[in-house]
CSV table of C-alpha atoms and ligand atoms in Angstrom, one decimal:
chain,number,residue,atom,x,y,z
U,1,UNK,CA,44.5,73.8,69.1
U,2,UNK,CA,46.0,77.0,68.4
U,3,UNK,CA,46.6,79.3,70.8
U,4,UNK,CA,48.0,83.3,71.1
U,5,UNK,CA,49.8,84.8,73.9
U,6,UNK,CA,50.2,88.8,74.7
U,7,UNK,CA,53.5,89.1,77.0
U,8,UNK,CA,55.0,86.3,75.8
U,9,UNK,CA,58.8,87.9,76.8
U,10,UNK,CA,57.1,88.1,80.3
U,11,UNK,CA,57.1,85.9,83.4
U,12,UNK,CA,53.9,83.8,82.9
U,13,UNK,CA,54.2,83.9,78.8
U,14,UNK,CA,57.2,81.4,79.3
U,15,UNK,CA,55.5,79.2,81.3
U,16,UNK,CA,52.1,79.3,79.7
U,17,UNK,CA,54.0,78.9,76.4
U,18,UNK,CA,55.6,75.5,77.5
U,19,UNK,CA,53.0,74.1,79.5
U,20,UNK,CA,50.4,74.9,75.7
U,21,UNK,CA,53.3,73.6,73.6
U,22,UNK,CA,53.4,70.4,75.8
U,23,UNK,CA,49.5,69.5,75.4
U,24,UNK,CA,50.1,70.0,71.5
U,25,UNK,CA,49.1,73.7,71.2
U,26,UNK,CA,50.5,75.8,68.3
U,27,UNK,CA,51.8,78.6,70.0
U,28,UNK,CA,52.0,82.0,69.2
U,29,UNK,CA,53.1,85.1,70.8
U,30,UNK,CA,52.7,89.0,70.3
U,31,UNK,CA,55.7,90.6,70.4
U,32,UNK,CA,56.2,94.5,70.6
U,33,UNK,CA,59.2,96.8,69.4
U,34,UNK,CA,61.6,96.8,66.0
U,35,UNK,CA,63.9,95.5,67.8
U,36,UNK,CA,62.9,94.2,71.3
U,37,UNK,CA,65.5,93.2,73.7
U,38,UNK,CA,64.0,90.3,74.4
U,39,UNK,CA,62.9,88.4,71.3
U,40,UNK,CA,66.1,86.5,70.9
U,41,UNK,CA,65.8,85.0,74.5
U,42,UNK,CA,62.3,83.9,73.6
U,43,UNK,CA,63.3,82.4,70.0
U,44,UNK,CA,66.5,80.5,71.9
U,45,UNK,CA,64.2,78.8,74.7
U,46,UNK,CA,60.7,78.9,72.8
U,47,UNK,CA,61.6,77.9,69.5
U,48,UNK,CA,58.4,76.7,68.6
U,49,UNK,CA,56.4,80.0,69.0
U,50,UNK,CA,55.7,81.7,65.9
U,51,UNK,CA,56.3,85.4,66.7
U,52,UNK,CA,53.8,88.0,65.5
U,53,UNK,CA,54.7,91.6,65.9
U,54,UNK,CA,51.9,94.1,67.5
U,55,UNK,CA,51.4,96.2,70.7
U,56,UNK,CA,48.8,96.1,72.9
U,57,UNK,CA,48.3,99.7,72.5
U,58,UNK,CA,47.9,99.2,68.3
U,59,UNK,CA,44.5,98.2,67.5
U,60,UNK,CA,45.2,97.3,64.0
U,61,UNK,CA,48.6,95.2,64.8
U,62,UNK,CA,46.0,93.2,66.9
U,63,UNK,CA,43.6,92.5,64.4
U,64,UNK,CA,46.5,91.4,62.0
U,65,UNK,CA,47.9,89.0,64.7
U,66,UNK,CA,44.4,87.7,65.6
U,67,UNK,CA,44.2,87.1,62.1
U,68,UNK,CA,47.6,85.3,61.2
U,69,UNK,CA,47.1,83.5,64.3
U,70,UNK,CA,42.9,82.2,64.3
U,71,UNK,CA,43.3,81.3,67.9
U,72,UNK,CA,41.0,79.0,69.7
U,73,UNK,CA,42.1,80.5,73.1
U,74,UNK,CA,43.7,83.8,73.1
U,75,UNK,CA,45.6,84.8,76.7
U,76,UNK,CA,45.9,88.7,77.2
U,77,UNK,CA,48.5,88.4,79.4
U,78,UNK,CA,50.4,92.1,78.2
U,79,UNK,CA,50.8,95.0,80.9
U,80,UNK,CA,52.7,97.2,82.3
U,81,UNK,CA,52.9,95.1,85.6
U,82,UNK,CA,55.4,96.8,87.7
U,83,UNK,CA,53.2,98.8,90.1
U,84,UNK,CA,56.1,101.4,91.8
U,85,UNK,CA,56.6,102.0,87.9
U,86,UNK,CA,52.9,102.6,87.5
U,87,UNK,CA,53.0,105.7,90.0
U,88,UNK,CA,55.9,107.2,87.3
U,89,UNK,CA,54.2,106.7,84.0
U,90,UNK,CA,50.1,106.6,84.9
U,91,UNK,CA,49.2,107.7,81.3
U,92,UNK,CA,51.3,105.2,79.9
U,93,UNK,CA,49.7,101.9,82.1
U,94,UNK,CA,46.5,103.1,81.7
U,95,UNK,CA,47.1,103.5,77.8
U,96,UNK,CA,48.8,99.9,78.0
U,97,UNK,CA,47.4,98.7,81.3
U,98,UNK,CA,43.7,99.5,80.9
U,99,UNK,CA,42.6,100.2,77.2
U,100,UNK,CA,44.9,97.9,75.7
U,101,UNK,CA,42.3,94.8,77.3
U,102,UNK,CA,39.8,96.9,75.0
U,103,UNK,CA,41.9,96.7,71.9
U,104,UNK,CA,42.2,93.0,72.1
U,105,UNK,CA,38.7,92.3,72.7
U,106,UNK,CA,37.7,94.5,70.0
U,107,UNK,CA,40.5,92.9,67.8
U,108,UNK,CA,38.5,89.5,68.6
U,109,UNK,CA,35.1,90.8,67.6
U,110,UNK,CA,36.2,92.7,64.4
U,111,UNK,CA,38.0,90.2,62.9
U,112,UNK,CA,34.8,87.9,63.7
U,113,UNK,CA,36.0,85.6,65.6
U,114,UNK,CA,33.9,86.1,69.1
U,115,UNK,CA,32.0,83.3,68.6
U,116,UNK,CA,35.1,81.2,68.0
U,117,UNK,CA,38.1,82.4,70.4
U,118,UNK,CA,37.9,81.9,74.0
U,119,UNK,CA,40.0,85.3,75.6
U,120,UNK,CA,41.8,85.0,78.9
U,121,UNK,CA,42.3,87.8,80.7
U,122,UNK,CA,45.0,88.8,83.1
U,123,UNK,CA,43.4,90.6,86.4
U,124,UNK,CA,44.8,91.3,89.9
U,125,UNK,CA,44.8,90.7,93.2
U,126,UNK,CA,46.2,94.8,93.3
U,127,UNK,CA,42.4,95.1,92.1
U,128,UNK,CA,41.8,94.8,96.1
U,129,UNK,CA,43.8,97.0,97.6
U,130,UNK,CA,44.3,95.8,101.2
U,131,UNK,CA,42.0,98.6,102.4
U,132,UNK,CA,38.7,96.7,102.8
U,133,UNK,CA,39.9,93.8,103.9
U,134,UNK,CA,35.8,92.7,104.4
U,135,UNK,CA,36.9,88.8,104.9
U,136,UNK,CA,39.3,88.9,108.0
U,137,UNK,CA,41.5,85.3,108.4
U,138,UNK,CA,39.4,84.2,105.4
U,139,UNK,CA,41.0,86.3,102.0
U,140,UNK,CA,39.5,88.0,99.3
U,141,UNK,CA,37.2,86.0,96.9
U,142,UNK,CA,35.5,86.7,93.4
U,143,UNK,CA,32.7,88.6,95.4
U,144,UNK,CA,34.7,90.8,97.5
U,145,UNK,CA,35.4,95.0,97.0
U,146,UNK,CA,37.7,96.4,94.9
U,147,UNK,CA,39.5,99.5,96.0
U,148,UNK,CA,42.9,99.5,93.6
U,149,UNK,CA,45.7,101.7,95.1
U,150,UNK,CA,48.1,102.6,92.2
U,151,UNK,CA,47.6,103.3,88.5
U,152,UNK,CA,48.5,99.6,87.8
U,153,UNK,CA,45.3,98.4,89.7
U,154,UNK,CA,43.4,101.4,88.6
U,155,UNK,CA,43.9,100.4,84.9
U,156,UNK,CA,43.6,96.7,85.6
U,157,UNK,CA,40.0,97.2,87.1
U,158,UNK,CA,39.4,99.2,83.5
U,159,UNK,CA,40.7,95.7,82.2
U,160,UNK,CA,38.6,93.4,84.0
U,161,UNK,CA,35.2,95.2,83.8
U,162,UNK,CA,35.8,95.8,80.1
U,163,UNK,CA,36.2,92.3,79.7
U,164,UNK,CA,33.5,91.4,81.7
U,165,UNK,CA,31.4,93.7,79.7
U,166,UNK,CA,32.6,92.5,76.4
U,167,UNK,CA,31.9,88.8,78.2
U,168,UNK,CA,27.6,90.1,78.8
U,169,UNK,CA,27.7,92.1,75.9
U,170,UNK,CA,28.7,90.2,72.6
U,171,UNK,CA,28.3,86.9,74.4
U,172,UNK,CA,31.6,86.0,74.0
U,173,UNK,CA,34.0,83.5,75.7
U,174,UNK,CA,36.1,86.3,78.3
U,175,UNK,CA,37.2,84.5,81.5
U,176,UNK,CA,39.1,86.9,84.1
U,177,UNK,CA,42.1,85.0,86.5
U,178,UNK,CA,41.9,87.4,89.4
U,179,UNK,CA,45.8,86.0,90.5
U,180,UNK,CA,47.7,87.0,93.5
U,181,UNK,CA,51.3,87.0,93.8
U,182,UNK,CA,53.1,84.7,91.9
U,183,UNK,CA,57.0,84.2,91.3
U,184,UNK,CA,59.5,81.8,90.2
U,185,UNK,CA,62.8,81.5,88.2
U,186,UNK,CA,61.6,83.6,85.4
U,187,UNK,CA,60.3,86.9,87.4
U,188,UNK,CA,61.6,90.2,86.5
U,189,UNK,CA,64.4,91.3,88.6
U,190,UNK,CA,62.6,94.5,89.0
U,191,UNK,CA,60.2,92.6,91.8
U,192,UNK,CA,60.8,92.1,95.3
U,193,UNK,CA,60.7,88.2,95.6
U,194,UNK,CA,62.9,88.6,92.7
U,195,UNK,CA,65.7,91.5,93.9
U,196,UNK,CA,65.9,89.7,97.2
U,197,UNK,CA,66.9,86.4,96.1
U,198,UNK,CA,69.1,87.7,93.5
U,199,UNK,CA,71.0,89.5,95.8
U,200,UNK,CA,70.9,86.4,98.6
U,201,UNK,CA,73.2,84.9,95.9
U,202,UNK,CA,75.0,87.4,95.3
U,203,UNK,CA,75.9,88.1,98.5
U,204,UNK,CA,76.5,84.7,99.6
U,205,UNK,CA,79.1,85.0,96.5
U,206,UNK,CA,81.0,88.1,97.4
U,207,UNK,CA,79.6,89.9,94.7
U,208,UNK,CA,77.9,92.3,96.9
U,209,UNK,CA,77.4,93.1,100.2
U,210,UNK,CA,73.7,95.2,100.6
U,211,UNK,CA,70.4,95.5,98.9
U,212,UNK,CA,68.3,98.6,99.5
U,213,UNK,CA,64.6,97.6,99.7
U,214,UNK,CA,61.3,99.4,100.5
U,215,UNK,CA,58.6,98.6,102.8
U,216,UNK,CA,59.6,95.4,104.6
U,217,UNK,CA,56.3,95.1,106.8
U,218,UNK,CA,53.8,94.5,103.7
U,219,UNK,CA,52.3,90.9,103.4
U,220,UNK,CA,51.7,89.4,99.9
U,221,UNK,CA,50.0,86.0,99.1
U,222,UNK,CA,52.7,84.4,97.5
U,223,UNK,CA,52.5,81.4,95.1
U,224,UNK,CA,54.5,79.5,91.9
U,225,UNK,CA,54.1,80.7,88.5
U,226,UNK,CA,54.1,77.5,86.9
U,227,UNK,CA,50.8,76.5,89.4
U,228,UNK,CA,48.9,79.8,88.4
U,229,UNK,CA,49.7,79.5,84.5
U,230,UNK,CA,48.1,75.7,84.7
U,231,UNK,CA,45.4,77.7,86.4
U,232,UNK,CA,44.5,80.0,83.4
U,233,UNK,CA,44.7,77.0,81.4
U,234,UNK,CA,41.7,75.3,83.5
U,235,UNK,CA,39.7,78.1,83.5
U,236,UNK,CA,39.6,78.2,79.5
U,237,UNK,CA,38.2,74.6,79.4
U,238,UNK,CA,35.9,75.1,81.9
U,239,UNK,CA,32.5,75.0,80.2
U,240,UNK,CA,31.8,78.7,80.8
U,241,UNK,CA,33.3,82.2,81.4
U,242,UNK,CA,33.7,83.0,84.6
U,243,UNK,CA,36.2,84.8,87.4
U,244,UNK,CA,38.5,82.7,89.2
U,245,UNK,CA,40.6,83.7,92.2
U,246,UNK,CA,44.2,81.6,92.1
U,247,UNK,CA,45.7,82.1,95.7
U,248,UNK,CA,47.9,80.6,98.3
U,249,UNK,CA,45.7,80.9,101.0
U,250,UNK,CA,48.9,82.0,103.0
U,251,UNK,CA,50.0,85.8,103.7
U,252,UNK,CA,54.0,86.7,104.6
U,253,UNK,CA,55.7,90.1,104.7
U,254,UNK,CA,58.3,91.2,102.7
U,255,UNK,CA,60.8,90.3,106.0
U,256,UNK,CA,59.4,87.4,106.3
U,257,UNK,CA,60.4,86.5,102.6
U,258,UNK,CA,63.6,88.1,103.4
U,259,UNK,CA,64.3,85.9,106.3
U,260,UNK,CA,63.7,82.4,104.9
U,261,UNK,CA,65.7,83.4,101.5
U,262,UNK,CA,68.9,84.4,103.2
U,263,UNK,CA,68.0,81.0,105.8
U,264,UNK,CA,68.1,79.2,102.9
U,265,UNK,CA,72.0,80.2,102.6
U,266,UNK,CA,72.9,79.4,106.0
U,267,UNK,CA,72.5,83.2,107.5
U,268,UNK,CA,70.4,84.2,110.2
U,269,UNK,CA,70.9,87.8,111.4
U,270,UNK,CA,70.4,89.2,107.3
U,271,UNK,CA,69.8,92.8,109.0
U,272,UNK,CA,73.9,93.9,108.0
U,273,UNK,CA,72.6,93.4,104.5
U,274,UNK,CA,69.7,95.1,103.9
U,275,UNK,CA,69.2,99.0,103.8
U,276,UNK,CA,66.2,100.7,103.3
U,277,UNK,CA,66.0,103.2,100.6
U,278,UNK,CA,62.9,106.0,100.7
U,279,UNK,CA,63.2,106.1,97.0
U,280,UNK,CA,61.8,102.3,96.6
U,281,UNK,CA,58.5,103.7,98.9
U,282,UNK,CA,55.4,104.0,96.8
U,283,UNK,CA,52.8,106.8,97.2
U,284,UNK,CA,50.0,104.6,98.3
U,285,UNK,CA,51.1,101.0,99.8
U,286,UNK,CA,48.6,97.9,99.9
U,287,UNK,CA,49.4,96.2,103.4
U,288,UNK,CA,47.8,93.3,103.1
U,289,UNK,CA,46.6,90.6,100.3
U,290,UNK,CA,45.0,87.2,101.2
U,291,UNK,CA,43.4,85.4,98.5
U,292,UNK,CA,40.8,82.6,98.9
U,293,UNK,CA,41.1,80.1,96.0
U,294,UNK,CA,37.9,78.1,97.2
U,295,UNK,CA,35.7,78.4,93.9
U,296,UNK,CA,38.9,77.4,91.4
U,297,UNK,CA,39.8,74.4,93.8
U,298,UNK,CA,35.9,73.0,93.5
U,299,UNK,CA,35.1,74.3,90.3
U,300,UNK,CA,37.9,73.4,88.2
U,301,UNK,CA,40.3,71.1,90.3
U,302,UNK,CA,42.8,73.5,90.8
U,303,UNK,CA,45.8,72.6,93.2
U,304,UNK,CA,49.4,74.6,94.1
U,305,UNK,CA,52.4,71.9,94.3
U,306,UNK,CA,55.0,74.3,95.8
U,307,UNK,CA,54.4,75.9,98.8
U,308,UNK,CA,56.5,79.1,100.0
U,309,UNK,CA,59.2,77.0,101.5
U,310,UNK,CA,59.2,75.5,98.6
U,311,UNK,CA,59.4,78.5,96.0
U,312,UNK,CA,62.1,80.2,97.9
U,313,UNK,CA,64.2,77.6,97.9
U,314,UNK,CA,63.5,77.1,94.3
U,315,UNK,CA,64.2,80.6,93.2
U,316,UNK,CA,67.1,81.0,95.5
U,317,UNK,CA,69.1,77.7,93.9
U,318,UNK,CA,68.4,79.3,90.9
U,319,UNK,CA,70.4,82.1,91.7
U,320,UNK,CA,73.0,80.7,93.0
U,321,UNK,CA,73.7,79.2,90.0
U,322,UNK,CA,73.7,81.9,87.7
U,323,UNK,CA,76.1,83.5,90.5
U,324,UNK,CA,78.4,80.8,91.0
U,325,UNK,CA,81.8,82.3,90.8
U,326,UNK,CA,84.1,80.0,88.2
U,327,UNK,CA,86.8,78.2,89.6
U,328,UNK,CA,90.0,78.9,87.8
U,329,UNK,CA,91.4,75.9,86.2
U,330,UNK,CA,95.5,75.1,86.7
A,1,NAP,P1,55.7,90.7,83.1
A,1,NAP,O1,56.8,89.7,83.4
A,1,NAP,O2,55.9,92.1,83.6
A,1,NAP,O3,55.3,90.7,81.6
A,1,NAP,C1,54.6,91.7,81.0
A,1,NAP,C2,54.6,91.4,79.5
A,1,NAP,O4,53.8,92.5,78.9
A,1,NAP,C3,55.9,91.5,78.8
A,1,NAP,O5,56.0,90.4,77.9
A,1,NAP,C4,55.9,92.8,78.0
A,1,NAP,O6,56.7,92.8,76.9
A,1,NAP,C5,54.5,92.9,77.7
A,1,NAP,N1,54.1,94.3,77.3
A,1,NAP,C6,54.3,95.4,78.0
A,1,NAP,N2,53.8,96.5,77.3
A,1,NAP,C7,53.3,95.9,76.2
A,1,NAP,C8,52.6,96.5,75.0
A,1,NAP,N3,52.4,97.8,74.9
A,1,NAP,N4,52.2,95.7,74.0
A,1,NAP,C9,52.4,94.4,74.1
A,1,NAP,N5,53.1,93.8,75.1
A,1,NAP,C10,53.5,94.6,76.1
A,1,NAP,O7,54.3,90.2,83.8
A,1,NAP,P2,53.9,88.7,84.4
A,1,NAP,O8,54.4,88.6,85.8
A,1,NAP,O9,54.3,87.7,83.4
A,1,NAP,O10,52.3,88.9,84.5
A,1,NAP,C11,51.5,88.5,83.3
A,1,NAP,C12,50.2,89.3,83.5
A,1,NAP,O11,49.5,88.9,84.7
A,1,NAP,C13,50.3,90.8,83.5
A,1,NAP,O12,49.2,91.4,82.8
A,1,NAP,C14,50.3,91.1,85.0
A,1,NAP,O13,49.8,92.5,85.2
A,1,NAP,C15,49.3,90.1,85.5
A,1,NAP,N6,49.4,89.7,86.8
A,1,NAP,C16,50.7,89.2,87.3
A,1,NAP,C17,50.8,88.8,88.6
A,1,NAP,C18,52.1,88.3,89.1
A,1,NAP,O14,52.2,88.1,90.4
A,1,NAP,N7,53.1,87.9,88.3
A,1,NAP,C19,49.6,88.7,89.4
A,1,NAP,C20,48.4,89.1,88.9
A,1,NAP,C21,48.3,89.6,87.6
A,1,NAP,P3,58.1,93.6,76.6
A,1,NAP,O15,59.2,92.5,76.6
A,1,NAP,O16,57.8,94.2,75.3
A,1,NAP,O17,58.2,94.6,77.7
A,2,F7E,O1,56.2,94.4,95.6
A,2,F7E,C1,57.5,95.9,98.6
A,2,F7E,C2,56.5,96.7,97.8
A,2,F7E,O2,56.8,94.9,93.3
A,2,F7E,C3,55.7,93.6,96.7
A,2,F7E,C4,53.0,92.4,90.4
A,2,F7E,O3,53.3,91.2,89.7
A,2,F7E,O4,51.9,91.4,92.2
A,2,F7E,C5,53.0,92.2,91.9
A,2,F7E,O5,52.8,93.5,92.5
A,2,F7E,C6,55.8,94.4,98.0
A,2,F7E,C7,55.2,95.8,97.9
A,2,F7E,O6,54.9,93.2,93.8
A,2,F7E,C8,60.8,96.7,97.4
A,2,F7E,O7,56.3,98.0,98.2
A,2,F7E,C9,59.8,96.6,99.3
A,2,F7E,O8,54.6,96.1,99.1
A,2,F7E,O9,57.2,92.6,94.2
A,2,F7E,P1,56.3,93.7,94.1
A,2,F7E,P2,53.5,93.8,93.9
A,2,F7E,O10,53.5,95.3,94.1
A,2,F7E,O11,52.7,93.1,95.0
A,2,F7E,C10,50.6,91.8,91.8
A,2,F7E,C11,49.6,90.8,92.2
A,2,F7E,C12,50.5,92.2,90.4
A,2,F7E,O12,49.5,92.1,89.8
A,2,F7E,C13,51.7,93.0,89.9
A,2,F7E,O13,51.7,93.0,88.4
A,2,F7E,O14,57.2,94.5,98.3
A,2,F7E,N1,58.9,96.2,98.4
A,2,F7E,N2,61.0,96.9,98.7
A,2,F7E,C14,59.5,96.3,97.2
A,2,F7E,N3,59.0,96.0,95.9
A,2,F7E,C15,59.9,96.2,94.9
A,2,F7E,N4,59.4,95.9,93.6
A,2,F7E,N5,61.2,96.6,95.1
A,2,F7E,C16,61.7,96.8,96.3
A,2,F7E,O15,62.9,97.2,96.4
């Protein structure tokens, strides 16, 4: 089986890379740039993914890497993903965001190979909004509203209707992971779960002694990255195309994350460490996501093996490791 990932530098490229080149999947990923900043961190822990240069936002580097690559299952996973960024540069995601899920799915059916490669693409729980929260105590499913409130879900709804049109359209193989929240070692540093347990270890280090932060009431239906990438993975053998939701279940606040990662260092009252900075608030805020991941648990199996607890403490050991301060040697 060969298999292409978009975003392969990105959180859920590493683990979907690993987790394909386990079962025997010749891997390849698109990478963007002449010189991207990235691309030798992916070579050093992914040495068995053949790069292919392209951009999501290049029609014709996508043909060329469709080509070079013939995938069997092809997982779209590129974006601009950081949604505070996406209230800066809102040409840019939707350029990237939105119609680069058009470019690859026309790069699929122009280089003939619709009937052949099964496309994967990456939607949001952000698709939701918060707003009408129709399901109280019960989450958002596959059949429930959208109302995005940023240019990041804006563009993503773009994404997933496009692929759902492509999917009733051309009858081809387009299956849409509507994911919520999910973290881990490997998520950008630019994201909350991320920030905050960075700086837990850093501060439980004495290598610094705030963090400024945003909005601390929000919740978020938090989950593992390495669960939801297994996810994506089910949903391509499932016998047809369809739209999953991959969720928790569960719904904390930012404070509550906040709380059980500086716990996990042995400090209760974390309030002398945290500021809040107005510059980190966004224009429009989603309060609330709870995702209900009935259909992919009976439909294709699909289980979650860490729980919150269970990711926080992950993500904070990690930390602290790449924090530890060396002990001088006599
Ligand atoms: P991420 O860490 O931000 O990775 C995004 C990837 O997209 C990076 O590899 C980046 O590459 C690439 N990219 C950006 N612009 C590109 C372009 N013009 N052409 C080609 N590649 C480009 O995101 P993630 O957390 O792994 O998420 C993967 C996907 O799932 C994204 O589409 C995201 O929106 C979606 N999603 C994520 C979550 C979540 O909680 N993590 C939830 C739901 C959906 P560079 O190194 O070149 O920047
Ligand atoms: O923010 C608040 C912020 O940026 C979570 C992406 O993967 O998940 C992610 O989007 C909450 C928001 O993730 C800071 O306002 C407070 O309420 O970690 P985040 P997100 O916006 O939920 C969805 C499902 C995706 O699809 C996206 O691609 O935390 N918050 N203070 C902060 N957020 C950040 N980033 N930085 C702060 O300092």
């Amino acid at each position: 089986m060969r298999a292409l990932i978009t975003g392969i530098t990105g959180q859920d490229g590493g683990h979907l890379a690993e987790l394909l080149h386990a079962k025997g999947y010749q891997v390849f990923g698109l990478i963007r740039g002449q010189n991207n900043a990235r691309r030798h961190l992916v070579e050093a822990e992914f040495p068995y993914v053949t790069l292919l240069e392209g951009d999501v936002t290049d029609p014709t580097s996508l043909v060329q890497a469709v080509e070079a690559s013939q995938p069997d299952e092809l997982y779209n996973l590129a974006a601009i993903s950081h949604v505070g960024y996406s209230f800066r540069n809102p040409s840019l995601t939707a350029e990237v965001t939105g119609k680069g899920v058009l470019n690859v799915l026309e790069a699929v059916r122009v280089a003939h190979l619709g009937n052949t490669t099964k496309v994967y693409q990456a939607s949001t729980s952000e698709m939701f909004g918060g707003l009408d929260y129709n399901r109280p105590g019960r989450g958002y499913n596959e059949s429930s509203l959208f109302h995005p409130r940023s240019p990041y879900g804006v563009a993503k709804l773009y994404g997933h209707w496009i692929a759902k049109n492509y999917r009733e359209s051309y009858d081809m193989f387009v299956t849409c992971g509507i994911l919520f929240n999910h973290e881990g070692e490997r998520r950008g540093a630019e994201f909350v779960t991320r920030k905050i347990t960075r700086a837990v270890a850093r501060i439980k280090n004495g290598l610094q002694d705030h963090v400024e932060l945003g909005d601390l009431w929000p919740k978020r239906d938090w989950g593992y990255a390495g669960d939801y990438v297994h996810g994506m993975w089910q949903m391509m053998q499932h016998g047809e195309p369809d739209d999953f939701v991959l969720a928790s279940g569960e719904t904390r606040s930012v404070e509550q994350f906040l709380a059980s990662a500086f716990e996990q260092v042995g400090i209760d009252d974390w309030t002398p460490f945290v500021r809040q900075n107005p510059a980190l608030l966004r224009p429009a805020q989603v309060d609330i996501l709870l995702g209900d991941p009935a259909k992919a648990e009976e439909v294709l199996g699909w289980r979650r093996e860490v729980d919150f607890t269970g990711l926080v403490k992950r993500m904070v050991n990690h930390d602290l490791a790449l924090t530890q301060v060396p002990v001088a040697v006599a």
